[in-house]
mmCIF file of C-alpha atoms and ligand atoms in Angstrom:
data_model
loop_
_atom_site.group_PDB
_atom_site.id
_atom_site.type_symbol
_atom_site.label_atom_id
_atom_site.label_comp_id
_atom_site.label_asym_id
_atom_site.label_seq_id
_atom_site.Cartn_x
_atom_site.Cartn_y
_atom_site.Cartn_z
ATOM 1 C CA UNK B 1 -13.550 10.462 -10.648
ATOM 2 C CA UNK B 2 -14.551 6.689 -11.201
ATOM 3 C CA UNK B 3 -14.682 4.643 -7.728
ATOM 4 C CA UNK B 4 -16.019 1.594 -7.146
ATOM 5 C CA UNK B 5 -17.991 1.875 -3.967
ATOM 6 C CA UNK B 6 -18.317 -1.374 -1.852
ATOM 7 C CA UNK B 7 -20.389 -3.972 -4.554
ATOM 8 C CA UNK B 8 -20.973 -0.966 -6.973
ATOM 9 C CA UNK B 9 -19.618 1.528 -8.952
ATOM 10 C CA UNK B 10 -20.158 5.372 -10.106
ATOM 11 C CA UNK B 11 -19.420 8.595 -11.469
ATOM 12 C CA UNK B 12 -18.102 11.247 -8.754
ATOM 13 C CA UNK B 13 -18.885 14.534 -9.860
ATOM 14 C CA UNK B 14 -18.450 17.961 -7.921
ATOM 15 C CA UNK B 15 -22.256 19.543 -7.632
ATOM 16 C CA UNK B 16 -20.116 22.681 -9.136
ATOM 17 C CA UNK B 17 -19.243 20.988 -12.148
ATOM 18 C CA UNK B 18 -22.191 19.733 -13.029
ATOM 19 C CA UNK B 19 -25.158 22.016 -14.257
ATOM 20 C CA UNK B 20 -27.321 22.890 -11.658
ATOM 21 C CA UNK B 21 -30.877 22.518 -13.602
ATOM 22 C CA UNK B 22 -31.949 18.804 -12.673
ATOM 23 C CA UNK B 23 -32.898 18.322 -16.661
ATOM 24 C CA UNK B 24 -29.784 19.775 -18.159
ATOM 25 C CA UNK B 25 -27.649 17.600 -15.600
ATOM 26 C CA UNK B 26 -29.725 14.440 -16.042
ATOM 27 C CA UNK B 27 -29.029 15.013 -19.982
ATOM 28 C CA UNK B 28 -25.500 15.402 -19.145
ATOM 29 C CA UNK B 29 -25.137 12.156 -17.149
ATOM 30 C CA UNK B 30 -27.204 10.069 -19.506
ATOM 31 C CA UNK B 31 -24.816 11.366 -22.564
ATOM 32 C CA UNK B 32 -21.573 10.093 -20.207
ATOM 33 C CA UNK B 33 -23.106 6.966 -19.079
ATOM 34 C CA UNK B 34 -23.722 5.710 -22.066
ATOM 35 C CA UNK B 35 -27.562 5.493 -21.851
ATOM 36 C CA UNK B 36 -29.789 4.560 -22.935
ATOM 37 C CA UNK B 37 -28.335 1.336 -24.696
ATOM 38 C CA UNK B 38 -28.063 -2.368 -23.277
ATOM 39 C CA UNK B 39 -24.530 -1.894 -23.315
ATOM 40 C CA UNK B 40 -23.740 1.549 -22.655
ATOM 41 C CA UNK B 41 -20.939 1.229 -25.371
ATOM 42 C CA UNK B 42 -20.307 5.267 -25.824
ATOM 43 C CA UNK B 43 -20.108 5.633 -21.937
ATOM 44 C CA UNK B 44 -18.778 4.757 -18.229
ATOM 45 C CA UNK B 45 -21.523 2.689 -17.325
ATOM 46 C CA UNK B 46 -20.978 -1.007 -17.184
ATOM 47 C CA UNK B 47 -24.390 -2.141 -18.784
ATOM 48 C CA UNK B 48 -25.834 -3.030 -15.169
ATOM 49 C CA UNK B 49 -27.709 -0.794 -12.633
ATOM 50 C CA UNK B 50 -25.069 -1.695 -10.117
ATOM 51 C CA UNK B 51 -22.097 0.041 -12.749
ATOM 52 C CA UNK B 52 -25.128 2.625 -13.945
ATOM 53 C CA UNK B 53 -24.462 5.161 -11.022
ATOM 54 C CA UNK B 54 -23.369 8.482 -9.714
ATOM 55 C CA UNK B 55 -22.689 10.408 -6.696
ATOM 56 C CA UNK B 56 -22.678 14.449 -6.787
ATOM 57 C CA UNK B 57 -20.871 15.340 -4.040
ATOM 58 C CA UNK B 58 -20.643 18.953 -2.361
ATOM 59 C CA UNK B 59 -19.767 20.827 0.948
ATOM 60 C CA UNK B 60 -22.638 20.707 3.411
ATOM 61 C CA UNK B 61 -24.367 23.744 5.092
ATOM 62 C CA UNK B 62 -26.306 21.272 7.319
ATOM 63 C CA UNK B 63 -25.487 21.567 11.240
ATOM 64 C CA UNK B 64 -23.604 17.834 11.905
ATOM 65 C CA UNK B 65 -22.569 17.295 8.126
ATOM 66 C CA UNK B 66 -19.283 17.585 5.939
ATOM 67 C CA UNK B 67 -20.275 16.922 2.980
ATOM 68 C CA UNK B 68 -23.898 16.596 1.013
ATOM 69 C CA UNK B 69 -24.120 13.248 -1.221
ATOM 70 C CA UNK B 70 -26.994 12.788 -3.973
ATOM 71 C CA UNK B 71 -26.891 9.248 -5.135
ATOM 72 C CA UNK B 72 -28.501 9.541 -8.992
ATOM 73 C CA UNK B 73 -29.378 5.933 -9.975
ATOM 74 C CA UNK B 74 -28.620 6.139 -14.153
ATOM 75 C CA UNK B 75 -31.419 3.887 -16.475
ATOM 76 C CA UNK B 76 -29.194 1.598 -18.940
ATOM 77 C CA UNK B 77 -31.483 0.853 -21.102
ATOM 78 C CA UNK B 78 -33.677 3.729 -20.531
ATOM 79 C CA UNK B 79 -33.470 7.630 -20.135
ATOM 80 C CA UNK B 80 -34.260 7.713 -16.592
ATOM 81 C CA UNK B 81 -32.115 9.666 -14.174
ATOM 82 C CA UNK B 82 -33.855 9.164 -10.479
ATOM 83 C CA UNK B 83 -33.236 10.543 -6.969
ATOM 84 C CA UNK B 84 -35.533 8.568 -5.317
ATOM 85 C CA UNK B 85 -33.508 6.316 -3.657
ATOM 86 C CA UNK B 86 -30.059 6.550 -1.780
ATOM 87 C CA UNK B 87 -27.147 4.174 -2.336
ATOM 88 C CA UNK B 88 -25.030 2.954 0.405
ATOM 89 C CA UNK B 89 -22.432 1.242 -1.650
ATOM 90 C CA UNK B 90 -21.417 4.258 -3.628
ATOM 91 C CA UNK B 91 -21.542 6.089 -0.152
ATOM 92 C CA UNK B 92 -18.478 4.515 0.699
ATOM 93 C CA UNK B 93 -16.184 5.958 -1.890
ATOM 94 C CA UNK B 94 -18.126 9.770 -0.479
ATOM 95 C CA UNK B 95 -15.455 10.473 2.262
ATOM 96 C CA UNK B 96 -12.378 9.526 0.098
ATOM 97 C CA UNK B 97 -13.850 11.382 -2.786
ATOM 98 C CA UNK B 98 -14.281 14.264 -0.203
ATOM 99 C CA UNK B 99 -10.369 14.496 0.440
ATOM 100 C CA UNK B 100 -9.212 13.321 -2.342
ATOM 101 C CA UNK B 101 -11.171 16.427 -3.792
ATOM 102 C CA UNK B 102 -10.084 18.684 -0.475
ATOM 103 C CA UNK B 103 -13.588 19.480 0.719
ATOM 104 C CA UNK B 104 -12.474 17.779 4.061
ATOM 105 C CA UNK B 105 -8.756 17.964 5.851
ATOM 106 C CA UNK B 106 -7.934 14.686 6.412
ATOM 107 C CA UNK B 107 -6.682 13.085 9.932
ATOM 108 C CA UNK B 108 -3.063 11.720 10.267
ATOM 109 C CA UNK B 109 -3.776 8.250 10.329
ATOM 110 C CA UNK B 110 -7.792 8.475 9.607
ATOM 111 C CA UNK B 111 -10.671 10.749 8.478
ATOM 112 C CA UNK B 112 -14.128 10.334 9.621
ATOM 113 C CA UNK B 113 -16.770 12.218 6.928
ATOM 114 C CA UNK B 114 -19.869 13.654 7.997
ATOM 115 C CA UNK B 115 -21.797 12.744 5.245
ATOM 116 C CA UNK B 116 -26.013 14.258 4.740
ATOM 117 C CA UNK B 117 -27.831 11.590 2.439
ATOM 118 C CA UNK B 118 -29.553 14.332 0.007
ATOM 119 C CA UNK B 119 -31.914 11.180 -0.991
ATOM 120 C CA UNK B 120 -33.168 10.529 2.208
ATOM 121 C CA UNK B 121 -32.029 13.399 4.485
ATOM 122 C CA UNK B 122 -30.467 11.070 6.518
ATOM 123 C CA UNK B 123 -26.914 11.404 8.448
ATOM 124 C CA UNK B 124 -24.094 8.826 7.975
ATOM 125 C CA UNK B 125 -20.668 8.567 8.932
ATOM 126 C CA UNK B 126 -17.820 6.946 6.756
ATOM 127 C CA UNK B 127 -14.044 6.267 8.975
ATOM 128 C CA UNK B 128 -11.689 5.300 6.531
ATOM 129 C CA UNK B 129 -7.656 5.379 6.749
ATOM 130 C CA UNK B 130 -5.510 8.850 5.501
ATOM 131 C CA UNK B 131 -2.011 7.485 6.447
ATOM 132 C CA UNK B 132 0.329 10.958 6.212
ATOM 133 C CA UNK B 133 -2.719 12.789 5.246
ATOM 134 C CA UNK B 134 -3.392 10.519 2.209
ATOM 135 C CA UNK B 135 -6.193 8.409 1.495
ATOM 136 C CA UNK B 136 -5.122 4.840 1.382
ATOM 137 C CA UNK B 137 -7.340 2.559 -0.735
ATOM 138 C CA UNK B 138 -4.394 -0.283 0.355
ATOM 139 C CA UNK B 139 -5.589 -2.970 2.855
ATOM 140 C CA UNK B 140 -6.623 -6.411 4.142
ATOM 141 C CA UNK B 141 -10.572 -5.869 3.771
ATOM 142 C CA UNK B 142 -12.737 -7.969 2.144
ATOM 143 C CA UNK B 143 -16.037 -8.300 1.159
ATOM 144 C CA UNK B 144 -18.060 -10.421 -1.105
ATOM 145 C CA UNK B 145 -18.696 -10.010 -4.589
ATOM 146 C CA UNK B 146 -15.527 -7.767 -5.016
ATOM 147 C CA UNK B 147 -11.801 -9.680 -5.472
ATOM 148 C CA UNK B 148 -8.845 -8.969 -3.577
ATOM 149 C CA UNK B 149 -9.188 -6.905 -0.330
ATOM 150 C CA UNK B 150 -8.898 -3.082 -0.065
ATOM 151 C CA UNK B 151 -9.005 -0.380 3.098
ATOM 152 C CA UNK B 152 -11.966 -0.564 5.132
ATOM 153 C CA UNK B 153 -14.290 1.713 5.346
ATOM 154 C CA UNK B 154 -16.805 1.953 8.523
ATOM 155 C CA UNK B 155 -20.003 3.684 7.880
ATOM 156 C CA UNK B 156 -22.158 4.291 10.780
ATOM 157 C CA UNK B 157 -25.953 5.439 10.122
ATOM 158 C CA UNK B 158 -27.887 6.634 13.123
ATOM 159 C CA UNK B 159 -31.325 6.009 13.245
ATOM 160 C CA UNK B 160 -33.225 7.202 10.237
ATOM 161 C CA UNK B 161 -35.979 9.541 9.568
ATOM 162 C CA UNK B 162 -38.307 7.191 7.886
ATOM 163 C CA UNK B 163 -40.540 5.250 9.783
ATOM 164 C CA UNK B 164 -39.176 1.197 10.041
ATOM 165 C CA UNK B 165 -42.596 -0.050 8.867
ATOM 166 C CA UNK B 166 -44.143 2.193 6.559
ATOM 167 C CA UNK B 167 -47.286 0.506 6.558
ATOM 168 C CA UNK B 168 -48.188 0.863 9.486
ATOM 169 C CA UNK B 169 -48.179 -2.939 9.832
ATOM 170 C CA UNK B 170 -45.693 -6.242 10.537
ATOM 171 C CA UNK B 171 -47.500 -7.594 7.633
ATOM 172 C CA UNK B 172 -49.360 -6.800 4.444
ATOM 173 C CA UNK B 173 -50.731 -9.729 2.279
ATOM 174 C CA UNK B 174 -49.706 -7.648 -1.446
ATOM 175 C CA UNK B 175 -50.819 -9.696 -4.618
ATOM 176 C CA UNK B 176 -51.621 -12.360 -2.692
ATOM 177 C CA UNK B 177 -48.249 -12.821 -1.135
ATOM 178 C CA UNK B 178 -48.006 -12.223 2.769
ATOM 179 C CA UNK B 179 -45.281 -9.370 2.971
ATOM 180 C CA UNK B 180 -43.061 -7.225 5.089
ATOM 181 C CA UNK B 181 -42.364 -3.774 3.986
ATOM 182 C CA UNK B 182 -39.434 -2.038 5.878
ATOM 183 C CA UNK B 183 -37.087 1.522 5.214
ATOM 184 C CA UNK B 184 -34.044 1.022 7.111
ATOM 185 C CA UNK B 185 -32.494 3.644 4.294
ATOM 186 C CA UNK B 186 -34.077 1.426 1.526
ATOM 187 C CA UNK B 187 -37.574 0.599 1.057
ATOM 188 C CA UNK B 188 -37.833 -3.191 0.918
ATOM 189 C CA UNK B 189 -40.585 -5.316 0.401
ATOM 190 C CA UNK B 190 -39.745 -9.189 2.474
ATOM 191 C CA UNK B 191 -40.976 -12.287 1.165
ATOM 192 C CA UNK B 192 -40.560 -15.856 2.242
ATOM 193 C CA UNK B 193 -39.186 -17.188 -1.060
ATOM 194 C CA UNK B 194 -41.570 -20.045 -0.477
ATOM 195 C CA UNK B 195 -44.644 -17.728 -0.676
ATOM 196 C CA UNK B 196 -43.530 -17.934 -4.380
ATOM 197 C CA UNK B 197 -42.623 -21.501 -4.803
ATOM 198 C CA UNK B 198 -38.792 -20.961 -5.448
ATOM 199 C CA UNK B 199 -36.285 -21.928 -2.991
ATOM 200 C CA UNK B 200 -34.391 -18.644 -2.854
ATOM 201 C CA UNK B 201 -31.685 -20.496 -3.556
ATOM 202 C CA UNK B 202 -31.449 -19.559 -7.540
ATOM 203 C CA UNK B 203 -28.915 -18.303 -9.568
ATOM 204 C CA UNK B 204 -30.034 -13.980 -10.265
ATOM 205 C CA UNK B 205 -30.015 -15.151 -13.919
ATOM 206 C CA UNK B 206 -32.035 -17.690 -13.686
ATOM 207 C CA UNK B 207 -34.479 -15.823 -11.515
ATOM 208 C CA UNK B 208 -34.032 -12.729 -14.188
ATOM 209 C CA UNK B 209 -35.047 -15.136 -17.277
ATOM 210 C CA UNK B 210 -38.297 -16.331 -15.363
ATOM 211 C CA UNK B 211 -41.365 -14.027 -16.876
ATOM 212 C CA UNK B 212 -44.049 -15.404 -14.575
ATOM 213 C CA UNK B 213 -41.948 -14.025 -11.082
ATOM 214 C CA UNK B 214 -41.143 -10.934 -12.911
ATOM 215 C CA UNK B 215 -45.001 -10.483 -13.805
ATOM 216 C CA UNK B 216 -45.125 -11.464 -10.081
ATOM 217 C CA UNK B 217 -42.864 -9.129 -8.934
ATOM 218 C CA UNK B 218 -44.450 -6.358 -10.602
ATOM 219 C CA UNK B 219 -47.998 -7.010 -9.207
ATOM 220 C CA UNK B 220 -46.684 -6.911 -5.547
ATOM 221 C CA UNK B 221 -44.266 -3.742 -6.381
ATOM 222 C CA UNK B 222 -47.678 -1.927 -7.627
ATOM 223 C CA UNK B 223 -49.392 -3.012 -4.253
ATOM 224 C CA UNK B 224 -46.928 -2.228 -1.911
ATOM 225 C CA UNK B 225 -45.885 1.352 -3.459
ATOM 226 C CA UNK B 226 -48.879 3.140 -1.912
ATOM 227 C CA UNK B 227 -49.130 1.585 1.355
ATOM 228 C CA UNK B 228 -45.633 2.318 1.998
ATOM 229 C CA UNK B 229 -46.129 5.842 0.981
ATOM 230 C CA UNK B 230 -44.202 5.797 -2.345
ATOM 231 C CA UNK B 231 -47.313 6.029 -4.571
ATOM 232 C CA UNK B 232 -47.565 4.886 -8.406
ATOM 233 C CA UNK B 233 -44.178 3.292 -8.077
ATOM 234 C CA UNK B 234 -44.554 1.664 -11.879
ATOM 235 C CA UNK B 235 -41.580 3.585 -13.053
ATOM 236 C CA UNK B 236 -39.255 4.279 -10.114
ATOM 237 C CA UNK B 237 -36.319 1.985 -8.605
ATOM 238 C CA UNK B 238 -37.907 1.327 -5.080
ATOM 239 C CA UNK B 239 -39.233 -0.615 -3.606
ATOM 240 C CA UNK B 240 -36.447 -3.155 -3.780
ATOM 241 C CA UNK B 241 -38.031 -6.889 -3.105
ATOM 242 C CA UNK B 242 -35.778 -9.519 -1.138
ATOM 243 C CA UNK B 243 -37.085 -12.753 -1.167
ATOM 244 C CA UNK B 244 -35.991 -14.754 1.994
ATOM 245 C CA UNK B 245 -34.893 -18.221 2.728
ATOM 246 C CA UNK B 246 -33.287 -19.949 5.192
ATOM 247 C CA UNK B 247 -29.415 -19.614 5.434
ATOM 248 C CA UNK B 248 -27.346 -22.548 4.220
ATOM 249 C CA UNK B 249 -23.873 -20.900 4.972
ATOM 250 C CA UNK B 250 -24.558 -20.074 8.900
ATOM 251 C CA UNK B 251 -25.580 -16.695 8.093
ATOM 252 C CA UNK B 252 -28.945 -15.504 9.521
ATOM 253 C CA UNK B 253 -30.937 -15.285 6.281
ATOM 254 C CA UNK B 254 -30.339 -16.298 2.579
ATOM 255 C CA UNK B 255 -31.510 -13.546 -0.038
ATOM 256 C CA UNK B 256 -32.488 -12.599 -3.695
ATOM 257 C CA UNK B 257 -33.067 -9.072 -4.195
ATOM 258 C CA UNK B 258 -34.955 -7.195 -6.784
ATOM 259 C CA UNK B 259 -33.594 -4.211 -7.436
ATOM 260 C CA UNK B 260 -36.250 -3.837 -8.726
ATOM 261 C CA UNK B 261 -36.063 -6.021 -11.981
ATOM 262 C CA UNK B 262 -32.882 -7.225 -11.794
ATOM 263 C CA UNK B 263 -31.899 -9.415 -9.302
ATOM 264 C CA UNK B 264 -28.948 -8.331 -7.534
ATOM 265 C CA UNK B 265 -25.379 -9.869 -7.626
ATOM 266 C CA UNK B 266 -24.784 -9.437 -3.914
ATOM 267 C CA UNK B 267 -27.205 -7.022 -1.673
ATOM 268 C CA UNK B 268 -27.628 -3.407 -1.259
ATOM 269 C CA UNK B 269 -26.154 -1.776 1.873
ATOM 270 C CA UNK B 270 -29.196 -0.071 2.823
ATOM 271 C CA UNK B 271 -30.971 -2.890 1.597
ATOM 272 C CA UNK B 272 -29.250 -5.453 3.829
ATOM 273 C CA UNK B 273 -29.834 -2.740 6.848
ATOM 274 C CA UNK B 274 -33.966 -3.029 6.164
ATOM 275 C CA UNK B 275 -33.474 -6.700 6.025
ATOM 276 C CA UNK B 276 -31.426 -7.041 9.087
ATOM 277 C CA UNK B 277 -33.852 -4.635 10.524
ATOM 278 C CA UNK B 278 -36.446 -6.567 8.964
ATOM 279 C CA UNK B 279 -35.729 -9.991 10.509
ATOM 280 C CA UNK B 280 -36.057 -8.286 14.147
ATOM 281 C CA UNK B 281 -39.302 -7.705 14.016
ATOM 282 C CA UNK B 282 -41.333 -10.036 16.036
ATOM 283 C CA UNK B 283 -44.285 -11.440 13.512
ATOM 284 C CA UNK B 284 -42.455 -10.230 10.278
ATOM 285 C CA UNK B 285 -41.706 -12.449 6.945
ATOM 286 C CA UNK B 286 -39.029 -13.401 8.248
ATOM 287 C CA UNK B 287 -39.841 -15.063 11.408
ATOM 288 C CA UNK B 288 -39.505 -18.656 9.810
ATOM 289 C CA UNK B 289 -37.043 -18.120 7.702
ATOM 290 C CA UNK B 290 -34.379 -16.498 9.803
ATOM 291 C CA UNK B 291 -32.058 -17.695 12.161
ATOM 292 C CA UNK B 292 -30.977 -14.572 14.424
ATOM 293 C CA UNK B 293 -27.955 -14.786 17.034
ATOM 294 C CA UNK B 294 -28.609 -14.941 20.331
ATOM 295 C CA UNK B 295 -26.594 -12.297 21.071
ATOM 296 C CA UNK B 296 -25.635 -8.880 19.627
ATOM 297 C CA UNK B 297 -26.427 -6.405 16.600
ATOM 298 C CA UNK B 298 -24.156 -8.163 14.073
ATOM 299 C CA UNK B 299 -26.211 -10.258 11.881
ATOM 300 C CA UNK B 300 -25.048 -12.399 8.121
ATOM 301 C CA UNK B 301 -26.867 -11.760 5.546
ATOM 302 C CA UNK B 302 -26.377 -14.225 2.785
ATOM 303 C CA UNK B 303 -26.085 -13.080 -0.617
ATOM 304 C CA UNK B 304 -25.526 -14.664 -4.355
ATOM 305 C CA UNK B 305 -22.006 -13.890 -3.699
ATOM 306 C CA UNK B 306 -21.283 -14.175 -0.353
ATOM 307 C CA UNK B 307 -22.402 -12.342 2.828
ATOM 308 C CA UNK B 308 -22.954 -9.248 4.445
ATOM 309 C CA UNK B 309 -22.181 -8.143 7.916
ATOM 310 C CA UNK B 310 -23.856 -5.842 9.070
ATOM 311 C CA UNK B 311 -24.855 -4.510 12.360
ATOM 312 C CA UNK B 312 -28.172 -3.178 13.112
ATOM 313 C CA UNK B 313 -30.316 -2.768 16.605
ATOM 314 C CA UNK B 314 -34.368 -2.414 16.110
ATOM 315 C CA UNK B 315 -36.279 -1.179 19.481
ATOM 316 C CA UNK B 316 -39.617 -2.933 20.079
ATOM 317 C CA UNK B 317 -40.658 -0.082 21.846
ATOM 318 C CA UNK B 318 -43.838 -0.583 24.829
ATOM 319 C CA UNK B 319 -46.496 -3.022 24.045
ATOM 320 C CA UNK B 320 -48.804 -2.273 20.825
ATOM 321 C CA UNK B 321 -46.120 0.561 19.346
ATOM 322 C CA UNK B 322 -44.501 0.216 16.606
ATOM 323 C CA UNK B 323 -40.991 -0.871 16.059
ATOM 324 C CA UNK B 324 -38.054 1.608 15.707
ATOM 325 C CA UNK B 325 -34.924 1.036 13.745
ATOM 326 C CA UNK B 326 -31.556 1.996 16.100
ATOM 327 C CA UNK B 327 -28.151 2.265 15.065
ATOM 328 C CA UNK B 328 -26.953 0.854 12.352
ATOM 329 C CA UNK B 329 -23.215 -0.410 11.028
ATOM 330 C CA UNK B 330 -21.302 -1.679 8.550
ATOM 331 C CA UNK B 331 -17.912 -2.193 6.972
ATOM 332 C CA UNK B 332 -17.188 -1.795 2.693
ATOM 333 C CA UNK B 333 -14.212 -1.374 1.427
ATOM 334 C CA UNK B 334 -13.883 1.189 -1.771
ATOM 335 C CA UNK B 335 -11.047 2.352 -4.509
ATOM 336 C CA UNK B 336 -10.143 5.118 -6.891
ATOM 337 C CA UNK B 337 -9.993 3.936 -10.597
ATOM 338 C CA UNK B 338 -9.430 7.101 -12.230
ATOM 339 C CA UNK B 339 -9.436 10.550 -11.910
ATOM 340 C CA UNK B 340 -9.785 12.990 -14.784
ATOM 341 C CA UNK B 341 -11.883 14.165 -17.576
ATOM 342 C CA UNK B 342 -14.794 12.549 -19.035
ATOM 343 C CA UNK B 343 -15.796 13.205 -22.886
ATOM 344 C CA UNK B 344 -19.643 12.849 -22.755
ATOM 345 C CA UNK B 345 -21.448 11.794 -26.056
ATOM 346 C CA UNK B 346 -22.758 15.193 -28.050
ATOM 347 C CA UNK B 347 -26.143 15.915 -27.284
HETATM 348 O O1 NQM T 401 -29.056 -0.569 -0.828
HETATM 349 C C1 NQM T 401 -28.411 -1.391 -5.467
HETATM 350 C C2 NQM T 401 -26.153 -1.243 -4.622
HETATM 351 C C3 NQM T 401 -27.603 -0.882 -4.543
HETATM 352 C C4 NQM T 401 -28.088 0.025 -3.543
HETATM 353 C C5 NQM T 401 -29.841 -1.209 -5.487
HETATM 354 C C6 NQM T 401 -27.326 0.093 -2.290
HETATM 355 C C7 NQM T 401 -28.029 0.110 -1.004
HETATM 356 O O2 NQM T 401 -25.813 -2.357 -4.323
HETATM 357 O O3 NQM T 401 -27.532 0.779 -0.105
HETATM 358 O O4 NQM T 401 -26.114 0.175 -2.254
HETATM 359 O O5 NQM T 401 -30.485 -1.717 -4.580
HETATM 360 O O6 NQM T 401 -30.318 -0.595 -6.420
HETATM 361 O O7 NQM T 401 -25.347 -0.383 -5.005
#
């Protein structure tokens, strides 16, 4: 099944029906996608990371869980299949994939999903309407970077298993550059935009067609990838880096995101959750940047394309411990293109 989940969208594939060896799967998906070519002409993907994706979804034998989601990001341009990060826009379309597919019995008038994050072995939960039983991709929600409006869907994360700062540290100084590295789902590397004389203000192409940042962006990748426990991180997808500035739409941040060479259109989910989390913490890269409510867990984050709500409570824990992410929140909205069977490319 094809669904665009929240900003992004992706393959949804039974575990069962795909083979159950990592490289004779991996093969697979690369042959349907389309990869590796710049435009993924023989395949689903849309020539983009964000339209380069896939879920495998299965029944969970986890206490607490429904269903168990890998997220399998899908080179374009390369032959790289990786697992090493989780995706919370495809997540959404997870629960209506789930009954759509009858691994869960829907509610009358909505379903909540269970859902375990195979990437991360996290825990979220996705609430999503099933008038008469049905899912219902029909309603008035909207979010940025996606037209029209669509059904909501509300996925709630608990707190996660990583720690906040994987560091060890409010601040690293990587390449130079005086940093933030946070997993709120995502591991992000924060930067004041200033720190690298741009405004964080620029248009993702224009940012993508500058060689100096990207060398830039490379160099403080490389440095942050073993403090925050991810190693040689040359080749992989995270860590994402957000540069920061302040918001000009009376959101609480403005951001670029690398993800982790392009820039993204809009913002990861779990990406905006480590930057909302991010933002919290007294000291961080984002302390003169941001301009945080007074009041509650629902922050803005401003995006190329919009905004992001999103709700998400850090505890500052006793004096000289380290911050802990709390619960986090946020509403996406996803839909069912098609449903049926996919002629991959001969090996
Ligand atoms: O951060 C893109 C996306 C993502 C990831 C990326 C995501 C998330 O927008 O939860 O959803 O950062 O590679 O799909």
């Amino acid at each position: 099944m094809l669904l665009r989940g929240g900003t992004s969208k992706g393959g949804y594939f039974l575990a069962e029906d795909l083979p159950a060896e990592p490289a004779l799967r991996d093969d697979l998906l690369l042959r349907i996608m389309g990869s590796p070519d710049a435009r993924q002409i023989d395949g689903l993907g849309g020539a983009h990371p964000l339209t380069s994706k896939v879920a495998v979804v299965r029944p969970s034998t986890a206490p607490g869980a429904d269903v168990d989601y890998l997220f399998l990001q899908v080179g374009v341009t390369t032959s790289d299949v990786s697992d090493r990060q989780n995706c919370g826009n495809l997540l959404a379309g997870v629960g209506p994939f789930a009954v759509e597919r009858g691994l869960v019995a829907p509610g009358r008038v909505e379903t909540s999903v269970r859902i375990r994050m195979l990437n991360t072995g996290d825990l979220a939960t996705a609430s999503f309407p099933t008038p008469d039983g049905r899912v219902s991709y029909e309603g008035v929600a909207e979010i940025s970077g996606v037209p029209g409006t669509a059904a909501p869907v509300v996925i709630e994360f608990p707190p996660g298993s990583s720690p906040l700062l994987p560091t060890g540290s409010v601040r690293n100084t990587l390449a130079g550059v005086s940093a933030t590295c946070v997993d709120n789902g995502m591991p992000t590397v924060l930067i004041a935009a200033s720190a690298l004389r741009l405004t964080g203000y620029e248009d993702p192409k224009d940012l993508e067609a500058d060689p100096v940042l990207a060398r830039r962006i490379g160099e403080i990748r490389l440095a942050a990838g073993p403090l925050m426990g991810l190693g040689d991180v040359a080749g992989t997808t995270v860590p994402k880096v957000s540069l920061l500035a302040p918001p000009r739409h009376r959101g609480a941040v403005s951001t670029r995101t690398f993800i982790p060479v392009r820039c993204h259109t809009s913002i990861g989910v779990l990406g905006a959750a480590s930057v909302a989390a991010g933002l919290r913490i007294a000291g961080g890269a984002g302390e003169d940047v941001a301009r945080l409510p007074a009041h509650g867990d629902r922050l803005r984050i401003e995006h190329p394309t919009g905004f992001l709500d999103i709700e998400s409570a850090v505890e500052q824990g006793a004096r000289g411990a380290l911050p802990r992410a709390g619960r986090t929140a946020v509403v996406r909205t996803a839909r069912k293109i098609f449903d049926g069977t996919v002629f991959p490319r001969p090996a």
